[in-house]
CSV table of C-alpha atoms (C1' of nucleotides) in Angstrom, one decimal:
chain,number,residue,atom,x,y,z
A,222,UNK,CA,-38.6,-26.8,-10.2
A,223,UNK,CA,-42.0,-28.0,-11.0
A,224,UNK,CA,-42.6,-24.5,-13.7
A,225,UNK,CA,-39.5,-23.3,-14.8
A,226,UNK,CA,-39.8,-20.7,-17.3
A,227,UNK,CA,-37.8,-21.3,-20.2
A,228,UNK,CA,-34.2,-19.1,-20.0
A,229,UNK,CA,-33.1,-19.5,-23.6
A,230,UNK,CA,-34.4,-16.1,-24.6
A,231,UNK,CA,-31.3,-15.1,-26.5
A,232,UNK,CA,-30.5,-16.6,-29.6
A,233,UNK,CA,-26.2,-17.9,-29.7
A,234,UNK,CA,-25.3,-14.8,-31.5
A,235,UNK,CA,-26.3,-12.8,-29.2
A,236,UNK,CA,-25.5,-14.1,-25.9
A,237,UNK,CA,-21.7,-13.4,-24.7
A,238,UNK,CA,-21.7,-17.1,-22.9
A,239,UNK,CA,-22.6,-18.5,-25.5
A,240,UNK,CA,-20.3,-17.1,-28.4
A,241,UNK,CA,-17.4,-17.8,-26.0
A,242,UNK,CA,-18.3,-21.1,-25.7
A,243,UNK,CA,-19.2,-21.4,-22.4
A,244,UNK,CA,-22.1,-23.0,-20.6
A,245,UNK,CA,-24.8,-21.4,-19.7
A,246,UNK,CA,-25.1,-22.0,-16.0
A,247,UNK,CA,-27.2,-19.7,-13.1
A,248,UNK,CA,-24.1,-17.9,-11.9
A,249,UNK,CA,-22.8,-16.9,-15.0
A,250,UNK,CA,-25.8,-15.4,-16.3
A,251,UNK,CA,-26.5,-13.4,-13.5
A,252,UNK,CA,-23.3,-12.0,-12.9
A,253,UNK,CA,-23.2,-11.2,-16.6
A,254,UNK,CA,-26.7,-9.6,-16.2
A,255,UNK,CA,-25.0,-7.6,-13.4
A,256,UNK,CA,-22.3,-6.0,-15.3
A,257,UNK,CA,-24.9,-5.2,-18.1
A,258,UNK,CA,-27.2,-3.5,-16.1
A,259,UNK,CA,-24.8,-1.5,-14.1
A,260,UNK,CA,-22.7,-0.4,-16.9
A,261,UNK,CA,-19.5,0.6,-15.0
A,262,UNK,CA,-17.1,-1.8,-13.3
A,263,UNK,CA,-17.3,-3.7,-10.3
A,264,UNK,CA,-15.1,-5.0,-7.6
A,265,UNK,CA,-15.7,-8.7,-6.7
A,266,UNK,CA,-17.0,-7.1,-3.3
A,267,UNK,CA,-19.7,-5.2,-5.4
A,268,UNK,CA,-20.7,-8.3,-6.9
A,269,UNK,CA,-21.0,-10.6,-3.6
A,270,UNK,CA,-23.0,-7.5,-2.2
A,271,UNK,CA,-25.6,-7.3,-5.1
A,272,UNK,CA,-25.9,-11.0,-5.6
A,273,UNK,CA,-26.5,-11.3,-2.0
A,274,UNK,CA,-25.9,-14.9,-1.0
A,275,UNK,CA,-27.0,-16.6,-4.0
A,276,UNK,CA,-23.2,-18.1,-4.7
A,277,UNK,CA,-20.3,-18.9,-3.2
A,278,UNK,CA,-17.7,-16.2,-2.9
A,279,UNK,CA,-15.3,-19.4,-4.8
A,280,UNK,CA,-18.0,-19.3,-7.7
A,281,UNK,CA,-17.2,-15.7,-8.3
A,282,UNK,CA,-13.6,-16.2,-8.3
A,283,UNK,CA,-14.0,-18.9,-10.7
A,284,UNK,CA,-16.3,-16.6,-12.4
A,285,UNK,CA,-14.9,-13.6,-13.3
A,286,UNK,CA,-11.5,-15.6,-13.8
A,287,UNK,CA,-13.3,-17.2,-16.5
A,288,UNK,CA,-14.9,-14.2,-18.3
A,289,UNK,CA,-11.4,-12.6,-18.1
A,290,UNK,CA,-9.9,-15.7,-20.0
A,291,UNK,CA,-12.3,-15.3,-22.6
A,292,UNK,CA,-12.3,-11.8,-23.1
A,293,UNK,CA,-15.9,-10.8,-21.5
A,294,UNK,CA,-14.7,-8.5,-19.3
A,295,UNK,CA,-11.3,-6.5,-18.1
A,296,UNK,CA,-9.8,-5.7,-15.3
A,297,UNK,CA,-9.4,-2.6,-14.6
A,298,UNK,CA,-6.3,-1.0,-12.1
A,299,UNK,CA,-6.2,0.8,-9.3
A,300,UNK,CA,-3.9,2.0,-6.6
A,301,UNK,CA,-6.1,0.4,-3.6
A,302,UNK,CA,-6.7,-3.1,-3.4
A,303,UNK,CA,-10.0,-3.1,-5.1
A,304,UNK,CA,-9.6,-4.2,-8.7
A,305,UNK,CA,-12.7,-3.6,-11.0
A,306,UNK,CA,-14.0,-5.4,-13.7
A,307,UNK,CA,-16.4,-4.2,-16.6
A,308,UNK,CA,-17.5,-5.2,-19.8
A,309,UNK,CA,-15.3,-5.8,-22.6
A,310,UNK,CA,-16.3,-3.7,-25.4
A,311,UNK,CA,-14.4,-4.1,-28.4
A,312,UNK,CA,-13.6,-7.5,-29.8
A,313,UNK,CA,-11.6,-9.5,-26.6
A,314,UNK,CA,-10.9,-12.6,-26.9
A,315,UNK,CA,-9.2,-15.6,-25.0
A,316,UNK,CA,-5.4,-14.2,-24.4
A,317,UNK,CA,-5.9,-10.7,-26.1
A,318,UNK,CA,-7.6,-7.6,-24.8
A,319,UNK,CA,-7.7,-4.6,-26.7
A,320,UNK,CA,-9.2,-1.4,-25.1
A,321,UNK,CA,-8.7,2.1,-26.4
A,322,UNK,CA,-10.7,3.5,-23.8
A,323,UNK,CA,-10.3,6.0,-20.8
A,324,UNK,CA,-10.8,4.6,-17.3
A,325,UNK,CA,-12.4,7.2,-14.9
A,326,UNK,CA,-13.0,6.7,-11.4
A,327,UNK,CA,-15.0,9.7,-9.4
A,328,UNK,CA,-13.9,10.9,-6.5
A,329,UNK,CA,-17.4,11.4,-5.2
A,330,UNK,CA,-19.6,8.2,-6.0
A,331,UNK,CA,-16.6,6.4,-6.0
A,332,UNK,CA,-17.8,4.2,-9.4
A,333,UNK,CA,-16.1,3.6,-12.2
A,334,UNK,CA,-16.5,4.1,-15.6
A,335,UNK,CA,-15.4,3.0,-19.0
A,336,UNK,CA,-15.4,6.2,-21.7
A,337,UNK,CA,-15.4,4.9,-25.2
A,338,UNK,CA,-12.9,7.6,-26.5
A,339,UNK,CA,-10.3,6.4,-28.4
A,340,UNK,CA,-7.4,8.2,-26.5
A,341,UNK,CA,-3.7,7.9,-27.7
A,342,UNK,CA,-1.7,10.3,-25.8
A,343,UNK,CA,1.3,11.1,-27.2
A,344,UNK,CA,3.8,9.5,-25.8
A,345,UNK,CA,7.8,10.2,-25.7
A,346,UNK,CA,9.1,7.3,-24.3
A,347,UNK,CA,13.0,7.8,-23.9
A,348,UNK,CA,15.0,5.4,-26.2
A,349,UNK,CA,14.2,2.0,-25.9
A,350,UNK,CA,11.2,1.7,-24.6
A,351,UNK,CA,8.8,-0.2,-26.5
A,352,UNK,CA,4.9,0.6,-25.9
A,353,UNK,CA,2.5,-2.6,-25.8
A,354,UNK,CA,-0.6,-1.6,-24.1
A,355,UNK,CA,-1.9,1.6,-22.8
A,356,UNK,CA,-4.2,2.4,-19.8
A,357,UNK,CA,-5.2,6.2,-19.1
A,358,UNK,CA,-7.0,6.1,-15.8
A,359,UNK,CA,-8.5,9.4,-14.1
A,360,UNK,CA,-9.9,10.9,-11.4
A,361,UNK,CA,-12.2,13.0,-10.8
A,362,UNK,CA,-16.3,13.7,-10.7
A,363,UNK,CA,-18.7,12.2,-12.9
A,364,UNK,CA,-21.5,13.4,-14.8
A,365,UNK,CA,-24.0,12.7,-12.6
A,366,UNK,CA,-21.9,13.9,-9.7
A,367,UNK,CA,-21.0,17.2,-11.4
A,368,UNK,CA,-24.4,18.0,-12.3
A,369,UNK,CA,-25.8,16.8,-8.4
A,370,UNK,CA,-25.7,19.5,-6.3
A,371,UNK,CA,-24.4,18.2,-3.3
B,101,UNK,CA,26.6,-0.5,20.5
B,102,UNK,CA,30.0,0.4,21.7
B,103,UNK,CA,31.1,1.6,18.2
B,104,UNK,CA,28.2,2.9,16.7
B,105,UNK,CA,28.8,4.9,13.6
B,106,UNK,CA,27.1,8.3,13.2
B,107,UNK,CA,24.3,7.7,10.9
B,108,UNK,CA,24.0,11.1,11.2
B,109,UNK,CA,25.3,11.9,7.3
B,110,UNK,CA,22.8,13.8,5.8
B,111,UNK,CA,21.4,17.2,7.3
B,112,UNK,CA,17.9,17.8,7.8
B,113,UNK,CA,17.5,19.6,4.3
B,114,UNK,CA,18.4,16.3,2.5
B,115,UNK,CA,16.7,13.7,4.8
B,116,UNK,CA,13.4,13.1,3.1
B,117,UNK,CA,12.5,11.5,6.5
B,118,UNK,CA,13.3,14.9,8.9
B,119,UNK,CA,12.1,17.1,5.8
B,120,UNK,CA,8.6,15.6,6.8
B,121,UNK,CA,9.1,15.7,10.4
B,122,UNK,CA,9.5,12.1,11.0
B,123,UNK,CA,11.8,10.0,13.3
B,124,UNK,CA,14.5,8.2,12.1
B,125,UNK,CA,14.4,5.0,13.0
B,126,UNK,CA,16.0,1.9,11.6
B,127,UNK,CA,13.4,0.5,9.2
B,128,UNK,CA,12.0,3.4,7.9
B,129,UNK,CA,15.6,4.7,6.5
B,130,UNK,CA,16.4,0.9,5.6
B,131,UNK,CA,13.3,0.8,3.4
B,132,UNK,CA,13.6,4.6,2.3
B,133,UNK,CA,17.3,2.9,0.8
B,134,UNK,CA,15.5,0.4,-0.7
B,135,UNK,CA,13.2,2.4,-3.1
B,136,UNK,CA,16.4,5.5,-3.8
B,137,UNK,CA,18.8,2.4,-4.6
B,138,UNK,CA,16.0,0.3,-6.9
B,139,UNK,CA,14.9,3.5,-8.8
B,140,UNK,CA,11.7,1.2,-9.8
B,141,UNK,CA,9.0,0.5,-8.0
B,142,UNK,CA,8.6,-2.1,-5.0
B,143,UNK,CA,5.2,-4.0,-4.1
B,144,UNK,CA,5.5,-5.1,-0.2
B,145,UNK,CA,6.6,-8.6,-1.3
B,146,UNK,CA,9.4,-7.2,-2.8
B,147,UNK,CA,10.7,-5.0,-0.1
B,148,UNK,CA,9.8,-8.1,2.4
B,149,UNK,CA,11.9,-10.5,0.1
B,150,UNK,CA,15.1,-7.6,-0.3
B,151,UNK,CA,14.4,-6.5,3.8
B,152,UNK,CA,15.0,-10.4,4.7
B,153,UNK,CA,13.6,-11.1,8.0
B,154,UNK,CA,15.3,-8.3,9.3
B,155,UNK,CA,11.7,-6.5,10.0
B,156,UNK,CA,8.0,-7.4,10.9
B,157,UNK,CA,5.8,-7.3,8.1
B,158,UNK,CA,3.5,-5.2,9.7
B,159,UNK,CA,6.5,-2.6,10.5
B,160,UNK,CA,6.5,-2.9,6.7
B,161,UNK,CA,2.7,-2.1,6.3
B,162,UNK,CA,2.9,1.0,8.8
B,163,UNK,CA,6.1,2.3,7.1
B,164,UNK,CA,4.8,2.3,3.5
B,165,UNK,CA,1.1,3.8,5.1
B,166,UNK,CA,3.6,6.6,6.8
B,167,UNK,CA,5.0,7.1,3.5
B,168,UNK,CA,2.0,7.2,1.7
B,169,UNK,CA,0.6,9.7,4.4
B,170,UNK,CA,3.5,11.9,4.4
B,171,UNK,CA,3.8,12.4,0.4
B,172,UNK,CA,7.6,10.3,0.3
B,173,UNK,CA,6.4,7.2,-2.3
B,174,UNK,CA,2.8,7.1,-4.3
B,175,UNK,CA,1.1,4.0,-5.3
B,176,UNK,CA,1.1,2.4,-8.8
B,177,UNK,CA,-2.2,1.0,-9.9
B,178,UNK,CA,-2.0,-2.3,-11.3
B,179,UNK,CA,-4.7,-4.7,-12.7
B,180,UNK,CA,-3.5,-7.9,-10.1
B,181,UNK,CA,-3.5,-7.7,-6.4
B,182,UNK,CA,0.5,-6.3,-6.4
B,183,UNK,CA,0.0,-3.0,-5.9
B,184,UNK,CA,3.4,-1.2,-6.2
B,185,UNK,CA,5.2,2.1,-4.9
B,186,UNK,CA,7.8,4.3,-5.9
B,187,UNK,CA,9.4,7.7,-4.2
B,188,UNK,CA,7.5,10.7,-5.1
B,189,UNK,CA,9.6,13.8,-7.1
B,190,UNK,CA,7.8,16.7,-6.9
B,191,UNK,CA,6.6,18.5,-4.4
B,192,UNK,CA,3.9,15.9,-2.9
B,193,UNK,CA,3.2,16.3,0.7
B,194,UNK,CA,0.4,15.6,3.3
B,195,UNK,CA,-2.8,15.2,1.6
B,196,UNK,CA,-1.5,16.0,-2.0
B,197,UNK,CA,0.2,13.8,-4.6
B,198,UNK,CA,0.8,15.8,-7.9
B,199,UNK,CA,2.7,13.6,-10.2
B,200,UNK,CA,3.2,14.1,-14.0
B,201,UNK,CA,4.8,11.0,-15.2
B,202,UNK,CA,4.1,7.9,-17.0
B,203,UNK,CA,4.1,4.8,-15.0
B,204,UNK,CA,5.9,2.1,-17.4
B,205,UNK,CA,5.2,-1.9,-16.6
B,206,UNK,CA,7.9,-3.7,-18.3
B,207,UNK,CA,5.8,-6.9,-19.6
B,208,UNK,CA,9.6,-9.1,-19.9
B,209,UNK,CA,11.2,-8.4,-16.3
B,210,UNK,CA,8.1,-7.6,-14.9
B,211,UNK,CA,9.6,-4.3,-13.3
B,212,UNK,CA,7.9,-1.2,-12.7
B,213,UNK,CA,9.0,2.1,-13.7
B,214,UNK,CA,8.2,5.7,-13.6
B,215,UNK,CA,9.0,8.4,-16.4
B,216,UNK,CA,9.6,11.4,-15.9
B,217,UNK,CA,8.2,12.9,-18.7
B,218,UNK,CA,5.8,15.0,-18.7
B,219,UNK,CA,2.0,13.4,-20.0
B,220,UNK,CA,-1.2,15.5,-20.6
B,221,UNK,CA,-2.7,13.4,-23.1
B,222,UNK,CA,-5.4,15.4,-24.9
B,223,UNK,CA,-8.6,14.7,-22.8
B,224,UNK,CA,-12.0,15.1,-24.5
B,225,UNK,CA,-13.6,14.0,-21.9
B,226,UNK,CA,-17.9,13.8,-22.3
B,227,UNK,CA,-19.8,16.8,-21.1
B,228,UNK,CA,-20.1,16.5,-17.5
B,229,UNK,CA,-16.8,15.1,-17.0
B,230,UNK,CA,-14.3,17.2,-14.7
B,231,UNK,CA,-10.7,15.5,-14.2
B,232,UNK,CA,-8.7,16.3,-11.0
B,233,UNK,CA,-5.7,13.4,-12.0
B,234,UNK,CA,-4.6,11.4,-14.3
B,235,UNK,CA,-2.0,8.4,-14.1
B,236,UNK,CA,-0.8,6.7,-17.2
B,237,UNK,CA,-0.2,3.0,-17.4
B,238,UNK,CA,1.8,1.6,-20.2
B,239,UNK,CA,2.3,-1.6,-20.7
B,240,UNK,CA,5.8,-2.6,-22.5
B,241,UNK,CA,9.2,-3.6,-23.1
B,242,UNK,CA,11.6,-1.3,-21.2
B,243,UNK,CA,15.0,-0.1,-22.2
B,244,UNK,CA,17.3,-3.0,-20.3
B,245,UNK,CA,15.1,-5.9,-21.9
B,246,UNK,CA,14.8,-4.8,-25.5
B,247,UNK,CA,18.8,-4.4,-25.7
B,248,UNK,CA,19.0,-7.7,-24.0
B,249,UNK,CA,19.1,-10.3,-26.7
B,250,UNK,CA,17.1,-12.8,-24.6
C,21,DG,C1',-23.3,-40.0,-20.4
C,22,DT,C1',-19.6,-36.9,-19.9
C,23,DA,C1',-17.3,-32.9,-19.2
C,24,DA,C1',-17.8,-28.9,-16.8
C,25,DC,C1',-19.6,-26.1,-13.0
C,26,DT,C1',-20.8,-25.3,-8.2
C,27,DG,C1',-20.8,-25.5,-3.1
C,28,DC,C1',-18.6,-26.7,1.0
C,29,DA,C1',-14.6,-27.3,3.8
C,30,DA,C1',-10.2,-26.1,4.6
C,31,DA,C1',-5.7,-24.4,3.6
C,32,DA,C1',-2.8,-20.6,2.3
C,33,DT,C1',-2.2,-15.5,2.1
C,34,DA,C1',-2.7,-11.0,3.1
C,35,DT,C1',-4.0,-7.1,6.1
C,36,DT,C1',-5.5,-5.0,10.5
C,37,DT,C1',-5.5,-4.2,15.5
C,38,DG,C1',-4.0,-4.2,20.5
C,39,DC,C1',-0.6,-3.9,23.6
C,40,DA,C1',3.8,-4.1,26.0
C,41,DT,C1',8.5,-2.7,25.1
C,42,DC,C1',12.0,0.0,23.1
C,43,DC,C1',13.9,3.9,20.7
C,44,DT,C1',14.2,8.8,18.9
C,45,DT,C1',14.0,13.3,20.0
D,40,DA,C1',10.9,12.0,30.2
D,41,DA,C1',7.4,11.6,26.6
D,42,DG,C1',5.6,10.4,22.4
D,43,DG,C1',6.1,7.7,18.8
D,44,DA,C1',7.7,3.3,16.5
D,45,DT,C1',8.4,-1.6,16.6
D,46,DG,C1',7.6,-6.6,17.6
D,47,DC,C1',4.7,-10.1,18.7
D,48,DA,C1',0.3,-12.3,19.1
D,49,DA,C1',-4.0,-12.7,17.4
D,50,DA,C1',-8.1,-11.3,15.0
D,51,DT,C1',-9.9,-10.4,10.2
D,52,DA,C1',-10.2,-10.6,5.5
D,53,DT,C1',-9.0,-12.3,1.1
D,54,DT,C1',-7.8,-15.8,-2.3
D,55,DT,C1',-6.7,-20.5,-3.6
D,56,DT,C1',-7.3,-25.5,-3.7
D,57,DG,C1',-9.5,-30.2,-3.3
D,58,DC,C1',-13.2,-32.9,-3.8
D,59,DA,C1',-17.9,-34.7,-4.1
D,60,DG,C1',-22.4,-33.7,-5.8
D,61,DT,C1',-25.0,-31.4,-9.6
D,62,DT,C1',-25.9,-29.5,-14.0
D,63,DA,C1',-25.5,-28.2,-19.0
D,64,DC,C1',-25.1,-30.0,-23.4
DNA sequence: GTAACTGCAAAATATTTGCATCCTT
DNA sequence: AAGGATGCAAATATTTTGCAGTTAC
């Protein structure tokens, strides 16, 4: 404690706690720092694994509950019982997400992407059905898989 | 078990359950009634809630695993931890799933639906990029809540 | 200083596994 | 009769909740 370097590097506009109005605490920063450095999504799992056992597993609950509320990151679905989470992109905010973005998961690595490309299939909903929100996820291999020869 | 009835109604050509070469046993036709009569999808609280206490909960977990297995129901992604399943239409089997439809979450009644129609939204995926699936989530009112006034 | 965040303990849920028994074929 | 399915018990794993101590602002 006695020579803590200063962690206010980012200025308010810049830093995604901050502009939500959040405090700035330890846990939030680093999981934060996480998602940006990975750039694809991760499980809560991922995120107990590469934080090693610096928090609780309750703090990243709370956590990513949090960024969720306030538009930080999404979640993102999937037919196991691993949920993902990754960045928010566009402008999210508390109560509305808005992502126009394809979800692809590869079969190979197994991670997760976000592909900004504004994707709005054409749907032909029968009668009555009213379409609110849109999520296109698919499988399949990666760049970096595809182009691995293994 | 002095009167039993013959429960022996359908042939073998109809009975998704002998079409895959499975035994017929009690709770796997019970649940296989529950999905054909819902036409909607069921998470494993749901069937558990409409089963009543008539089965074991892990009976439950094996049957929808044999399902799953066996290409009779297919997994919905979702974003929570209520992952749901509906009876497959095509030709899905062992080891393959091929399914062509929308998956449509009603936001009001909170029901699940899938929609046979076919979806191949136009994919410009980044170089690199190979997709082997694709599963569409839409998120909505569905036809029964936005003709009821409520 | 105050409100909010975190860690710890514990409760509540959910899922998996082993094994003896029962049922389908 | 034999293999497979089910029920029960119990081991694991996951998620939620309460509360007291700590931290950010």
């Amino acid at each position: 404690m006695a020579d803590r370097k200063p962690i206010e590097s980012t200025s308010t506009a810049q830093d995604p706690l901050k502009q939500k109005g959040l405090s700035v605490t330890g846990s939030r920063r680093k999981i934060l720092q996480l998602f940006m450095q990975q750039k694809g999504a991760l499980s809560h799992r991922d995120i107990e694994k590469k934080a090693g056992a610096v928090f609780d597993r309750v703090t990243i609950y709370r956590t990513l509950q949090t960024f969720l509320d306030k538009g930080i990151i999404h979640a993102i679905p999937s037919a196991g019982n691993a949920v993902r989470y990754a960045l928010c992109q566009g402008q999210c905010g508390p109560g509305h997400h808005d992502h126009q973005h394809i979800h692809f998961i590869c079969s190979r690595c197994k991670h997760t992407f976000c592909l900004d490309h504004s994707v709005t299939p054409d749907l032909h909903l029968p009668k009555g059905y009213q379409a609110q929100d849109i999520d296109v996820l698919v499988k399949g291999v990666c760049q970096q898989c595809s182009t691995t020869s293994k």
